[in-house]
Amino acid sequence: MNDSQALDGKVNLLSSLFVILMTVVFVVPSSLNMVIQPLLHDGSIVSMGRYSMTSDALDTIGDDDQHSVVAMGSSMMFKGFNGSCFDDLDSRNDARYYNLAIPNSRPYNDMLHIPHLIRAQPNIVILEVGVSVLVSPTASSDEYLEFRYKMDTMQQSDQDIGDWYSLLESDYDSWMATNFFERQQFKQEWFPDASEELLNRIVLNESGVYPFGTYAQVPKPDSAEWISFLQEPEWPPVRFDSMSEEVSQKYNETDMPLSAQYYKPQASGTLSHMALDYMVEELTKVGIRVILATLPHHPLVYQYLDEGQWDPLNDTLGKYSGIDNLEVVDNTWALGWNHEHFDDRNHLDADGRIEFCQRLSPVISNLLDLDVKQQQF
């Protein structure tokens, strides 16, 4: 067989397999999940499998029969929260700590999961509040918002449509699936990429899976690695560790001022504030304890702030004072955070995760103790 015949054979096989896939998908709608979901999890058709994991994670939490602590937020919480560390510091054998934070997430992303989160019945939910999130989205974030709203809502059920929808309906309705038909439509948007990936694997033995590690991947929910991944995900290499002294000095001069340039929080009235209010109210009224936690910034950042620039963070946290079932834990202004704790200007590294864990663990333990005492009466 010559090269031309071999190529024709591959083309014919690809065409046949594509027809079969298309037939299965449109005849059996549930097969969309079978085709797409594994490829979303392994990061072969999306930049990071973590974007697709929340619904599966909440199902797991709902079934775990443990005292559950769930952390949600942006990349700062993602890189700051190590559930295994909390396990190690906690003397309990009936508690489990989950990191569900997602890079670039904001309260107006996380709030979509509140109905499902309530059904999962965790004991404590840790919500990130910080100077980078107390804003309303701008047009520059539309691409990310469309991606996240479609991704999240296509994996939901009718039970997940809560009061969060009214906060988003006027601006983002076309990016949210609120019924079975719309969810199928959004899933079908992923089908061309998914089918191409599968065919490349079958015929060409090639894959779009991130080749240099498992950072971008999510284990299968029925795998042995799933629970440990939800507690302690893989984090990317620490940036400061790879820098020479010269590169580090240049970074300090050029990048540390960016936090002052980028992060200009508002005290009230933003979509993030409305989302936080919604999440706090919905969780606390059903007896789920909430911790509003801020994350630290590299100590070299603060010298570049204008006077009062980050005061709106204090104003935001202050209005939650005295609410039942709610605690505020502030690390943005707390002392003792050093260069050794950081991956870059606003993310923690392994040492920082240990420090964050040691600071937050006593608060969580006290709240879990209160839950146990309340159950005894």
GROMACS .gro file of C-alpha atoms in nm:
model
  377
    1MET     CA    1   0.000   0.000   0.000
    2ASN     CA    2   0.146   0.335  -0.101
    3ASP     CA    3   0.135   0.657   0.105
    4SER     CA    4  -0.161   0.795  -0.093
    5GLN     CA    5  -0.371   0.486  -0.028
    6ALA     CA    6  -0.281   0.493   0.342
    7LEU     CA    7  -0.383   0.857   0.364
    8ASP     CA    8  -0.712   0.787   0.186
    9GLY     CA    9  -0.777   0.504   0.428
   10LYS     CA   10  -0.724   0.733   0.727
   11VAL     CA   11  -0.951   0.999   0.578
   12ASN     CA   12  -1.226   0.742   0.518
   13LEU     CA   13  -1.188   0.607   0.870
   14LEU     CA   14  -1.203   0.959   1.017
   15SER     CA   15  -1.516   1.035   0.815
   16SER     CA   16  -1.685   0.714   0.927
   17LEU     CA   17  -1.599   0.768   1.291
   18PHE     CA   18  -1.722   1.127   1.274
   19VAL     CA   19  -2.057   1.016   1.130
   20ILE     CA   20  -2.092   0.756   1.405
   21LEU     CA   21  -2.014   1.012   1.675
   22MET     CA   22  -2.259   1.264   1.532
   23THR     CA   23  -2.532   1.001   1.512
   24VAL     CA   24  -2.480   0.888   1.871
   25VAL     CA   25  -2.472   1.243   2.006
   26PHE     CA   26  -2.791   1.361   1.840
   27VAL     CA   27  -2.985   1.038   1.895
   28VAL     CA   28  -2.882   0.997   2.259
   29PRO     CA   29  -2.843   1.339   2.430
   30SER     CA   30  -2.687   1.185   2.742
   31SER     CA   31  -2.396   1.071   2.525
   32LEU     CA   32  -2.284   1.434   2.503
   33ASN     CA   33  -2.165   1.407   2.862
   34MET     CA   34  -1.988   1.080   2.786
   35VAL     CA   35  -1.800   1.239   2.498
   36ILE     CA   36  -1.731   1.587   2.637
   37GLN     CA   37  -1.692   1.563   3.015
   38PRO     CA   38  -1.379   1.343   3.027
   39LEU     CA   39  -1.208   1.573   2.777
   40LEU     CA   40  -1.298   1.881   2.979
   41HIS     CA   41  -1.159   1.717   3.293
   42ASP     CA   42  -0.830   1.613   3.136
   43GLY     CA   43  -0.769   1.959   2.989
   44SER     CA   44  -0.745   1.845   2.628
   45ILE     CA   45  -1.021   2.074   2.494
   46VAL     CA   46  -1.007   2.346   2.759
   47SER     CA   47  -0.711   2.529   2.911
   48MET     CA   48  -0.771   2.386   3.260
   49GLY     CA   49  -0.991   2.096   3.365
   50ARG     CA   50  -1.065   2.269   3.693
   51TYR     CA   51  -1.320   2.489   3.518
   52SER     CA   52  -1.542   2.185   3.466
   53MET     CA   53  -1.519   2.012   3.803
   54THR     CA   54  -1.747   2.202   4.044
   55SER     CA   55  -2.071   2.013   3.987
   56ASP     CA   56  -1.900   1.674   4.026
   57ALA     CA   57  -1.715   1.800   4.333
   58LEU     CA   58  -2.036   1.914   4.501
   59ASP     CA   59  -2.195   1.576   4.434
   60THR     CA   60  -1.898   1.416   4.610
   61ILE     CA   61  -1.921   1.652   4.906
   62GLY     CA   62  -2.291   1.578   4.940
   63ASP     CA   63  -2.217   1.207   4.969
   64ASP     CA   64  -1.910   1.217   5.194
   65ASP     CA   65  -2.076   1.176   5.540
   66GLN     CA   66  -1.808   1.402   5.687
   67HIS     CA   67  -1.793   1.742   5.849
   68SER     CA   68  -1.718   1.928   5.526
   69VAL     CA   69  -1.530   2.255   5.486
   70VAL     CA   70  -1.540   2.407   5.136
   71ALA     CA   71  -1.317   2.691   5.012
   72MET     CA   72  -1.423   2.896   4.708
   73GLY     CA   73  -1.263   3.191   4.536
   74SER     CA   74  -1.006   3.296   4.279
   75SER     CA   75  -0.650   3.186   4.207
   76MET     CA   76  -0.545   3.344   4.537
   77MET     CA   77  -0.760   3.097   4.729
   78PHE     CA   78  -0.671   2.818   4.486
   79LYS     CA   79  -0.301   2.863   4.560
   80GLY     CA   80  -0.358   2.944   4.927
   81PHE     CA   81  -0.577   2.660   5.052
   82ASN     CA   82  -0.430   2.314   5.111
   83GLY     CA   83  -0.699   2.085   5.252
   84SER     CA   84  -0.442   1.822   5.347
   85CYS     CA   85  -0.268   2.071   5.575
   86PHE     CA   86  -0.595   2.139   5.758
   87ASP     CA   87  -0.643   1.764   5.792
   88ASP     CA   88  -0.298   1.732   5.946
   89LEU     CA   89  -0.359   2.009   6.198
   90ASP     CA   90  -0.708   1.890   6.283
   91SER     CA   91  -0.739   1.617   6.545
   92ARG     CA   92  -1.070   1.506   6.395
   93ASN     CA   93  -1.113   1.196   6.185
   94ASP     CA   94  -1.457   1.304   6.064
   95ALA     CA   95  -1.372   1.628   5.882
   96ARG     CA   96  -1.264   1.691   5.526
   97TYR     CA   97  -1.141   2.012   5.363
   98TYR     CA   98  -1.207   2.088   4.996
   99ASN     CA   99  -1.044   2.343   4.766
  100LEU     CA  100  -1.297   2.437   4.495
  101ALA     CA  101  -1.139   2.773   4.408
  102ILE     CA  102  -1.088   2.847   4.039
  103PRO     CA  103  -0.840   3.094   3.880
  104ASN     CA  104  -0.997   3.426   3.786
  105SER     CA  105  -1.324   3.337   3.957
  106ARG     CA  106  -1.525   3.613   4.119
  107PRO     CA  107  -1.825   3.609   4.355
  108TYR     CA  108  -2.053   3.658   4.055
  109ASN     CA  109  -1.914   3.329   3.919
  110ASP     CA  110  -1.916   3.135   4.245
  111MET     CA  111  -2.272   3.232   4.335
  112LEU     CA  112  -2.412   3.011   4.057
  113HIS     CA  113  -2.318   2.708   4.268
  114ILE     CA  114  -2.494   2.814   4.588
  115PRO     CA  115  -2.812   2.604   4.542
  116HIS     CA  116  -2.604   2.292   4.473
  117LEU     CA  117  -2.368   2.380   4.757
  118ILE     CA  118  -2.660   2.405   4.999
  119ARG     CA  119  -2.786   2.063   4.889
  120ALA     CA  120  -2.437   1.924   4.959
  121GLN     CA  121  -2.476   2.045   5.320
  122PRO     CA  122  -2.121   2.141   5.414
  123ASN     CA  123  -2.063   2.264   5.768
  124ILE     CA  124  -1.847   2.560   5.670
  125VAL     CA  125  -1.798   2.754   5.347
  126ILE     CA  126  -1.495   2.981   5.311
  127LEU     CA  127  -1.556   3.264   5.064
  128GLU     CA  128  -1.268   3.474   4.937
  129VAL     CA  129  -1.307   3.849   4.968
  130GLY     CA  130  -1.029   4.073   4.846
  131VAL     CA  131  -0.922   4.389   4.673
  132SER     CA  132  -0.910   4.213   4.336
  133VAL     CA  133  -1.272   4.095   4.344
  134LEU     CA  134  -1.472   4.389   4.482
  135VAL     CA  135  -1.558   4.524   4.138
  136SER     CA  136  -1.816   4.480   3.865
  137PRO     CA  137  -1.710   4.305   3.545
  138THR     CA  138  -1.603   4.516   3.248
  139ALA     CA  139  -1.621   4.447   2.876
  140SER     CA  140  -1.265   4.311   2.887
  141SER     CA  141  -1.387   4.015   3.092
  142ASP     CA  142  -1.676   3.924   2.860
  143GLU     CA  143  -1.492   3.635   2.695
  144TYR     CA  144  -1.412   3.478   3.030
  145LEU     CA  145  -1.763   3.537   3.165
  146GLU     CA  146  -1.925   3.380   2.860
  147PHE     CA  147  -1.696   3.080   2.894
  148ARG     CA  148  -1.762   3.038   3.268
  149TYR     CA  149  -2.138   3.097   3.263
  150LYS     CA  150  -2.186   2.853   2.976
  151MET     CA  151  -1.952   2.597   3.132
  152ASP     CA  152  -2.113   2.614   3.474
  153THR     CA  153  -2.478   2.627   3.372
  154MET     CA  154  -2.455   2.351   3.110
  155GLN     CA  155  -2.358   2.113   3.391
  156GLN     CA  156  -2.639   2.219   3.624
  157SER     CA  157  -2.991   2.093   3.675
  158ASP     CA  158  -3.319   2.279   3.716
  159GLN     CA  159  -3.261   2.268   4.093
  160ASP     CA  160  -2.961   2.498   4.054
  161ILE     CA  161  -3.151   2.799   3.920
  162GLY     CA  162  -3.166   3.020   4.226
  163ASP     CA  163  -3.205   3.388   4.303
  164TRP     CA  164  -2.859   3.445   4.158
  165TYR     CA  165  -3.022   3.441   3.815
  166SER     CA  166  -3.204   3.771   3.873
  167LEU     CA  167  -2.869   3.942   3.940
  168LEU     CA  168  -2.735   3.837   3.599
  169GLU     CA  169  -3.041   3.806   3.377
  170SER     CA  170  -3.040   4.152   3.222
  171ASP     CA  171  -2.676   4.144   3.109
  172TYR     CA  172  -2.582   3.780   3.065
  173ASP     CA  173  -2.901   3.586   2.995
  174SER     CA  174  -2.779   3.451   2.660
  175TRP     CA  175  -2.477   3.292   2.830
  176MET     CA  176  -2.678   3.098   3.089
  177ALA     CA  177  -2.860   2.770   3.038
  178THR     CA  178  -3.176   2.750   3.248
  179ASN     CA  179  -3.341   2.440   3.102
  180PHE     CA  180  -3.250   2.103   2.955
  181PHE     CA  181  -3.263   2.222   2.593
  182GLU     CA  182  -3.028   2.515   2.656
  183ARG     CA  183  -2.787   2.293   2.846
  184GLN     CA  184  -2.772   2.054   2.551
  185GLN     CA  185  -2.711   2.346   2.314
  186PHE     CA  186  -2.410   2.464   2.516
  187LYS     CA  187  -2.271   2.111   2.535
  188GLN     CA  188  -2.304   2.074   2.159
  189GLU     CA  189  -2.078   2.378   2.118
  190TRP     CA  190  -1.799   2.164   2.263
  191PHE     CA  191  -1.868   1.867   2.036
  192PRO     CA  192  -1.649   1.966   1.736
  193ASP     CA  193  -1.341   2.008   1.956
  194ALA     CA  194  -1.422   1.690   2.149
  195SER     CA  195  -1.475   1.480   1.836
  196GLU     CA  196  -1.153   1.611   1.680
  197GLU     CA  197  -0.962   1.526   1.997
  198LEU     CA  198  -1.103   1.173   2.011
  199LEU     CA  199  -1.035   1.108   1.644
  200ASN     CA  200  -0.678   1.235   1.678
  201ARG     CA  201  -0.625   0.996   1.966
  202ILE     CA  202  -0.773   0.699   1.779
  203VAL     CA  203  -0.622   0.753   1.436
  204LEU     CA  204  -0.309   0.961   1.487
  205ASN     CA  205  -0.222   0.865   1.845
  206GLU     CA  206  -0.203   1.235   1.928
  207SER     CA  207  -0.368   1.432   2.207
  208GLY     CA  208  -0.423   1.788   2.320
  209VAL     CA  209  -0.366   1.694   2.685
  210TYR     CA  210  -0.118   1.930   2.847
  211PRO     CA  211   0.211   1.743   2.804
  212PHE     CA  212   0.428   1.879   3.085
  213GLY     CA  213   0.241   1.772   3.398
  214THR     CA  214  -0.100   1.721   3.548
  215TYR     CA  215  -0.159   2.078   3.668
  216ALA     CA  216  -0.422   2.139   3.399
  217GLN     CA  217  -0.597   1.806   3.455
  218VAL     CA  218  -0.873   1.683   3.685
  219PRO     CA  219  -0.894   1.315   3.785
  220LYS     CA  220  -1.205   1.117   3.705
  221PRO     CA  221  -1.463   1.150   3.985
  222ASP     CA  222  -1.466   0.773   4.034
  223SER     CA  223  -1.086   0.747   4.052
  224ALA     CA  224  -0.873   0.684   4.360
  225GLU     CA  225  -0.712   1.028   4.316
  226TRP     CA  226  -1.035   1.230   4.311
  227ILE     CA  227  -1.081   1.301   4.684
  228SER     CA  228  -0.715   1.385   4.743
  229PHE     CA  229  -0.722   1.615   4.439
  230LEU     CA  230  -1.021   1.805   4.577
  231GLN     CA  231  -0.826   1.857   4.900
  232GLU     CA  232  -0.481   1.919   4.756
  233PRO     CA  233  -0.470   2.002   4.384
  234GLU     CA  234  -0.148   2.021   4.191
  235TRP     CA  235  -0.007   2.373   4.185
  236PRO     CA  236   0.227   2.511   3.919
  237PRO     CA  237   0.598   2.562   3.997
  238VAL     CA  238   0.681   2.856   4.222
  239ARG     CA  239   0.793   3.152   4.014
  240PHE     CA  240   1.025   3.307   4.270
  241ASP     CA  241   1.216   2.979   4.307
  242SER     CA  242   1.324   2.989   3.943
  243MET     CA  243   1.437   3.353   3.947
  244SER     CA  244   1.796   3.463   3.968
  245GLU     CA  245   1.876   3.751   4.200
  246GLU     CA  246   1.885   3.987   3.902
  247VAL     CA  247   1.550   3.866   3.764
  248SER     CA  248   1.394   3.883   4.110
  249GLN     CA  249   1.512   4.240   4.157
  250LYS     CA  250   1.366   4.340   3.821
  251TYR     CA  251   1.037   4.168   3.910
  252ASN     CA  252   1.020   4.360   4.238
  253GLU     CA  253   1.066   4.689   4.052
  254THR     CA  254   0.826   4.623   3.764
  255ASP     CA  255   0.557   4.385   3.893
  256MET     CA  256   0.507   4.475   4.258
  257PRO     CA  257   0.355   4.814   4.166
  258LEU     CA  258   0.097   4.640   3.946
  259SER     CA  259  -0.118   4.541   4.243
  260ALA     CA  260  -0.166   4.908   4.323
  261GLN     CA  261  -0.235   4.981   3.958
  262TYR     CA  262  -0.483   4.698   3.902
  263TYR     CA  263  -0.665   4.656   4.234
  264LYS     CA  264  -0.896   4.946   4.312
  265PRO     CA  265  -1.184   4.794   4.507
  266GLN     CA  266  -1.520   4.959   4.565
  267ALA     CA  267  -1.693   4.977   4.902
  268SER     CA  268  -2.040   4.880   4.778
  269GLY     CA  269  -2.276   4.859   4.483
  270THR     CA  270  -2.076   4.627   4.256
  271LEU     CA  271  -2.195   4.295   4.117
  272SER     CA  272  -1.943   4.127   4.347
  273HIS     CA  273  -2.102   4.292   4.651
  274MET     CA  274  -2.448   4.181   4.542
  275ALA     CA  275  -2.318   3.828   4.483
  276LEU     CA  276  -2.150   3.818   4.826
  277ASP     CA  277  -2.468   3.939   4.993
  278TYR     CA  278  -2.665   3.667   4.815
  279MET     CA  279  -2.419   3.391   4.907
  280VAL     CA  280  -2.392   3.495   5.271
  281GLU     CA  281  -2.768   3.522   5.314
  282GLU     CA  282  -2.850   3.194   5.142
  283LEU     CA  283  -2.585   2.995   5.330
  284THR     CA  284  -2.629   3.138   5.677
  285LYS     CA  285  -3.009   3.120   5.678
  286VAL     CA  286  -2.992   2.739   5.640
  287GLY     CA  287  -2.735   2.709   5.920
  288ILE     CA  288  -2.419   2.676   5.709
  289ARG     CA  289  -2.137   2.870   5.870
  290VAL     CA  290  -1.951   3.117   5.648
  291ILE     CA  291  -1.597   3.247   5.680
  292LEU     CA  292  -1.517   3.555   5.474
  293ALA     CA  293  -1.141   3.527   5.428
  294THR     CA  294  -0.900   3.770   5.271
  295LEU     CA  295  -0.562   3.663   5.136
  296PRO     CA  296  -0.230   3.846   5.184
  297HIS     CA  297  -0.024   4.031   4.928
  298HIS     CA  298   0.353   4.039   4.906
  299PRO     CA  299   0.490   4.288   5.162
  300LEU     CA  300   0.660   4.492   4.889
  301VAL     CA  301   0.322   4.572   4.731
  302TYR     CA  302   0.189   4.798   5.007
  303GLN     CA  303   0.438   5.081   4.958
  304TYR     CA  304   0.284   5.156   4.618
  305LEU     CA  305  -0.073   5.204   4.741
  306ASP     CA  306  -0.231   5.546   4.750
  307GLU     CA  307  -0.355   5.650   5.091
  308GLY     CA  308  -0.689   5.480   5.156
  309GLN     CA  309  -0.682   5.291   4.824
  310TRP     CA  310  -0.777   4.959   4.979
  311ASP     CA  311  -1.001   5.099   5.255
  312PRO     CA  312  -1.312   4.982   5.064
  313LEU     CA  313  -1.209   4.628   5.158
  314ASN     CA  314  -1.237   4.725   5.525
  315ASP     CA  315  -1.573   4.891   5.461
  316THR     CA  316  -1.703   4.579   5.285
  317LEU     CA  317  -1.595   4.343   5.561
  318GLY     CA  318  -1.724   4.577   5.830
  319LYS     CA  319  -2.085   4.552   5.718
  320TYR     CA  320  -2.083   4.177   5.781
  321SER     CA  321  -1.987   4.220   6.145
  322GLY     CA  322  -2.234   4.068   6.387
  323ILE     CA  323  -2.414   3.840   6.139
  324ASP     CA  324  -2.503   3.501   6.285
  325ASN     CA  325  -2.306   3.205   6.150
  326LEU     CA  326  -2.044   3.432   5.993
  327GLU     CA  327  -1.679   3.500   6.075
  328VAL     CA  328  -1.435   3.738   5.908
  329VAL     CA  329  -1.067   3.641   5.889
  330ASP     CA  330  -0.848   3.914   5.743
  331ASN     CA  331  -0.500   3.839   5.613
  332THR     CA  332  -0.459   4.137   5.380
  333TRP     CA  333  -0.358   4.365   5.665
  334ALA     CA  334  -0.225   4.099   5.902
  335LEU     CA  335   0.141   4.112   6.006
  336GLY     CA  336   0.392   3.833   5.964
  337TRP     CA  337   0.362   3.760   5.593
  338ASN     CA  338   0.712   3.744   5.442
  339HIS     CA  339   0.874   3.700   5.101
  340GLU     CA  340   0.923   3.328   5.171
  341HIS     CA  341   0.544   3.280   5.177
  342PHE     CA  342   0.485   3.395   4.819
  343ASP     CA  343   0.486   3.257   4.466
  344ASP     CA  344   0.457   3.607   4.321
  345ARG     CA  345   0.315   3.946   4.420
  346ASN     CA  346  -0.028   3.812   4.525
  347HIS     CA  347  -0.020   3.430   4.539
  348LEU     CA  348   0.107   3.204   4.814
  349ASP     CA  349   0.357   2.921   4.769
  350ALA     CA  350   0.390   2.600   4.973
  351ASP     CA  351   0.527   2.785   5.278
  352GLY     CA  352   0.248   3.041   5.244
  353ARG     CA  353  -0.015   2.767   5.231
  354ILE     CA  354   0.118   2.628   5.558
  355GLU     CA  355   0.107   2.974   5.716
  356PHE     CA  356  -0.249   3.034   5.592
  357CYS     CA  357  -0.350   2.693   5.720
  358GLN     CA  358  -0.200   2.757   6.064
  359ARG     CA  359  -0.377   3.092   6.092
  360LEU     CA  360  -0.719   2.970   5.975
  361SER     CA  361  -0.728   2.622   6.128
  362PRO     CA  362  -0.809   2.733   6.486
  363VAL     CA  363  -1.106   2.935   6.360
  364ILE     CA  364  -1.243   2.638   6.168
  365SER     CA  365  -1.187   2.400   6.458
  366ASN     CA  366  -1.379   2.627   6.694
  367LEU     CA  367  -1.671   2.648   6.452
  368LEU     CA  368  -1.680   2.271   6.404
  369ASP     CA  369  -1.675   2.229   6.782
  370LEU     CA  370  -1.977   2.459   6.805
  371ASP     CA  371  -2.159   2.245   6.548
  372VAL     CA  372  -2.091   1.931   6.751
  373LYS     CA  373  -2.214   2.095   7.073
  374GLN     CA  374  -2.529   2.220   6.903
  375GLN     CA  375  -2.603   1.871   6.772
  376GLN     CA  376  -2.579   1.735   7.126
  377PHE     CA  377  -2.860   1.959   7.250
   0.00000   0.00000   0.00000
